[in-house]
Structure formats: structure tokens, C-alpha cells
Amino acid sequence: MFDPAKAGVPDDLCPIAVDINPMLPGDWRSMRPVVDRDKCVKCAVCWLYCPVQCIVERPAWFDVNLATCKGCGICANECPQRAITMIAEVGA
Ligand code: SF4
Ligand code: SF4
């Protein structure tokens, strides 16, 4: 749970701001990319195009940091191997 005091939010700030819950894109994303490890050739095109730099390199493929991925689908559109599929988030 977000603690305004620990985060250094002044007490005299607007109550709405004090009550703010800083959300990462992974909290509100409606679609998520799934990488097919067998298709990925580690060309890094997805890494190049991701606007929030959440593509991470694994030993044998490129993966997605879902905490910061906003689900825009650019990586899936740009992957030359069609190794990335966008799927709906459960409950979205
Ligand atoms: S663009 Fe596709 S093939 Fe290239 S690294 Fe990313 S997932 Fe792998
Ligand atoms: S869906 Fe968008 S934000 Fe997420 S990894 Fe792909 S390009 Fe990056």
C-alpha cells in the first residue's frame, strides 16, 4: 500500500494527491504481449520499438517486463518473426 509519508508527500497537499495510488502500466493494461520462445530469434526489433523500454533480454529469447508494459502492441506489430501475440488480460 502506498504510504504518502514514506514517499515524502507533504501533509498539506490536496487530499486527492495525498490519497494517490501510483499505478504502473501493468495495473491498467487491457492487453498483454506473449512471446513465443521458439519463434524468437533475438533480433531485438521489439526492444528497439518498445516506447517504454520494457523488453528484456533472456539467454535464449527476448521477454517483456509486465510491470511496466502498457500493452500497446507495437512490439507484436514490429516483430519480423511474428513471435509476439497480444492477448486479453484476465478481468480486463
Ligand atoms: S522482435 Fe520478435 S524475434 Fe526479434 S527479439 Fe523481439 S520477439 Fe524476438
Ligand atoms: S506491448 Fe507496447 S509496452 Fe508492452 S512490450 Fe510491447 S511495445 Fe512495449
PDB file of N, CA, C and O and ligand atoms in Angstrom, residues 33 49-52 54-55 64 68-76 86, ligand 2:
ATOM      1  N   PRO A  33       1.456  -8.703 -24.140  1.00  0.00           N
ATOM      2  CA  PRO A  33       2.195  -9.458 -25.155  1.00  0.00           C
ATOM      3  C   PRO A  33       2.720 -10.772 -24.578  1.00  0.00           C
ATOM      4  O   PRO A  33       3.153 -10.830 -23.431  1.00  0.00           O
ATOM      5  N   TYR A  49      11.703  -0.900 -30.643  1.00  0.00           N
ATOM      6  CA  TYR A  49      10.453  -0.163 -30.852  1.00  0.00           C
ATOM      7  C   TYR A  49       9.639   0.072 -29.591  1.00  0.00           C
ATOM      8  O   TYR A  49       8.793   0.962 -29.561  1.00  0.00           O
ATOM      9  N   CYS A  50       9.837  -0.709 -28.554  1.00  0.00           N
ATOM     10  CA  CYS A  50       9.003  -0.548 -27.355  1.00  0.00           C
ATOM     11  C   CYS A  50       9.149   0.866 -26.797  1.00  0.00           C
ATOM     12  O   CYS A  50      10.245   1.288 -26.436  1.00  0.00           O
ATOM     13  N   PRO A  51       8.051   1.617 -26.706  1.00  0.00           N
ATOM     14  CA  PRO A  51       8.140   3.019 -26.289  1.00  0.00           C
ATOM     15  C   PRO A  51       8.458   3.210 -24.807  1.00  0.00           C
ATOM     16  O   PRO A  51       8.827   4.314 -24.400  1.00  0.00           O
ATOM     17  N   VAL A  52       8.297   2.166 -24.007  1.00  0.00           N
ATOM     18  CA  VAL A  52       8.581   2.311 -22.575  1.00  0.00           C
ATOM     19  C   VAL A  52       9.732   1.410 -22.117  1.00  0.00           C
ATOM     20  O   VAL A  52       9.941   1.213 -20.928  1.00  0.00           O
ATOM     21  N   CYS A  54      10.442  -1.800 -22.005  1.00  0.00           N
ATOM     22  CA  CYS A  54      10.196  -2.890 -21.065  1.00  0.00           C
ATOM     23  C   CYS A  54      10.542  -4.259 -21.657  1.00  0.00           C
ATOM     24  O   CYS A  54      10.214  -5.279 -21.068  1.00  0.00           O
ATOM     25  N   ILE A  55      11.202  -4.282 -22.809  1.00  0.00           N
ATOM     26  CA  ILE A  55      11.672  -5.550 -23.358  1.00  0.00           C
ATOM     27  C   ILE A  55      12.993  -5.905 -22.682  1.00  0.00           C
ATOM     28  O   ILE A  55      13.889  -5.068 -22.578  1.00  0.00           O
ATOM     29  N   VAL A  64       9.219  -9.750 -21.872  1.00  0.00           N
ATOM     30  CA  VAL A  64       8.578  -8.476 -21.556  1.00  0.00           C
ATOM     31  C   VAL A  64       8.493  -8.300 -20.039  1.00  0.00           C
ATOM     32  O   VAL A  64       8.098  -9.217 -19.322  1.00  0.00           O
ATOM     33  N   THR A  68       5.822  -2.918 -16.325  1.00  0.00           N
ATOM     34  CA  THR A  68       5.835  -1.613 -16.981  1.00  0.00           C
ATOM     35  C   THR A  68       5.255  -1.634 -18.395  1.00  0.00           C
ATOM     36  O   THR A  68       5.023  -0.578 -18.973  1.00  0.00           O
ATOM     37  N   CYS A  69       4.997  -2.815 -18.939  1.00  0.00           N
ATOM     38  CA  CYS A  69       4.391  -2.896 -20.272  1.00  0.00           C
ATOM     39  C   CYS A  69       2.986  -2.302 -20.246  1.00  0.00           C
ATOM     40  O   CYS A  69       2.180  -2.639 -19.380  1.00  0.00           O
ATOM     41  N   LYS A  70       2.694  -1.407 -21.207  1.00  0.00           N
ATOM     42  CA  LYS A  70       1.368  -0.787 -21.237  1.00  0.00           C
ATOM     43  C   LYS A  70       0.427  -1.444 -22.241  1.00  0.00           C
ATOM     44  O   LYS A  70      -0.702  -0.992 -22.415  1.00  0.00           O
ATOM     45  N   GLY A  71       0.904  -2.490 -22.905  1.00  0.00           N
ATOM     46  CA  GLY A  71       0.033  -3.273 -23.770  1.00  0.00           C
ATOM     47  C   GLY A  71      -0.314  -2.601 -25.081  1.00  0.00           C
ATOM     48  O   GLY A  71      -1.368  -2.885 -25.662  1.00  0.00           O
ATOM     49  N   CYS A  72       0.576  -1.763 -25.582  1.00  0.00           N
ATOM     50  CA  CYS A  72       0.263  -1.014 -26.810  1.00  0.00           C
ATOM     51  C   CYS A  72       0.281  -1.892 -28.055  1.00  0.00           C
ATOM     52  O   CYS A  72      -0.343  -1.570 -29.056  1.00  0.00           O
ATOM     53  N   GLY A  73       1.025  -2.994 -28.031  1.00  0.00           N
ATOM     54  CA  GLY A  73       1.055  -3.919 -29.164  1.00  0.00           C
ATOM     55  C   GLY A  73       2.058  -3.576 -30.248  1.00  0.00           C
ATOM     56  O   GLY A  73       2.133  -4.268 -31.262  1.00  0.00           O
ATOM     57  N   ILE A  74       2.843  -2.536 -30.053  1.00  0.00           N
ATOM     58  CA  ILE A  74       3.828  -2.147 -31.074  1.00  0.00           C
ATOM     59  C   ILE A  74       4.841  -3.274 -31.301  1.00  0.00           C
ATOM     60  O   ILE A  74       5.196  -3.587 -32.434  1.00  0.00           O
ATOM     61  N   CYS A  75       5.283  -3.888 -30.213  1.00  0.00           N
ATOM     62  CA  CYS A  75       6.266  -4.979 -30.345  1.00  0.00           C
ATOM     63  C   CYS A  75       5.712  -6.103 -31.212  1.00  0.00           C
ATOM     64  O   CYS A  75       6.415  -6.657 -32.064  1.00  0.00           O
ATOM     65  N   ALA A  76       4.439  -6.442 -30.996  1.00  0.00           N
ATOM     66  CA  ALA A  76       3.818  -7.527 -31.770  1.00  0.00           C
ATOM     67  C   ALA A  76       3.717  -7.139 -33.242  1.00  0.00           C
ATOM     68  O   ALA A  76       3.920  -7.975 -34.131  1.00  0.00           O
ATOM     69  N   MET A  86      -0.602 -10.631 -28.852  1.00  0.00           N
ATOM     70  CA  MET A  86      -1.294  -9.840 -27.820  1.00  0.00           C
ATOM     71  C   MET A  86      -2.531 -10.626 -27.363  1.00  0.00           C
ATOM     72  O   MET A  86      -3.347 -11.041 -28.189  1.00  0.00           O
TER      73      MET A  86
HETATM   74  S1  SF4 B   2       3.040  -4.060 -25.756  1.00  0.00           S
HETATM   75 FE1  SF4 B   2       3.977  -1.999 -26.004  1.00  0.00          FE
HETATM   76  S2  SF4 B   2       4.740  -1.506 -23.984  1.00  0.00           S
HETATM   77 FE2  SF4 B   2       4.389  -3.709 -23.983  1.00  0.00          FE
HETATM   78  S3  SF4 B   2       6.358  -4.639 -24.572  1.00  0.00           S
HETATM   79 FE3  SF4 B   2       5.154  -4.347 -26.435  1.00  0.00          FE
HETATM   80  S4  SF4 B   2       5.815  -2.352 -27.241  1.00  0.00           S
HETATM   81 FE4  SF4 B   2       6.432  -2.454 -25.076  1.00  0.00          FE
END
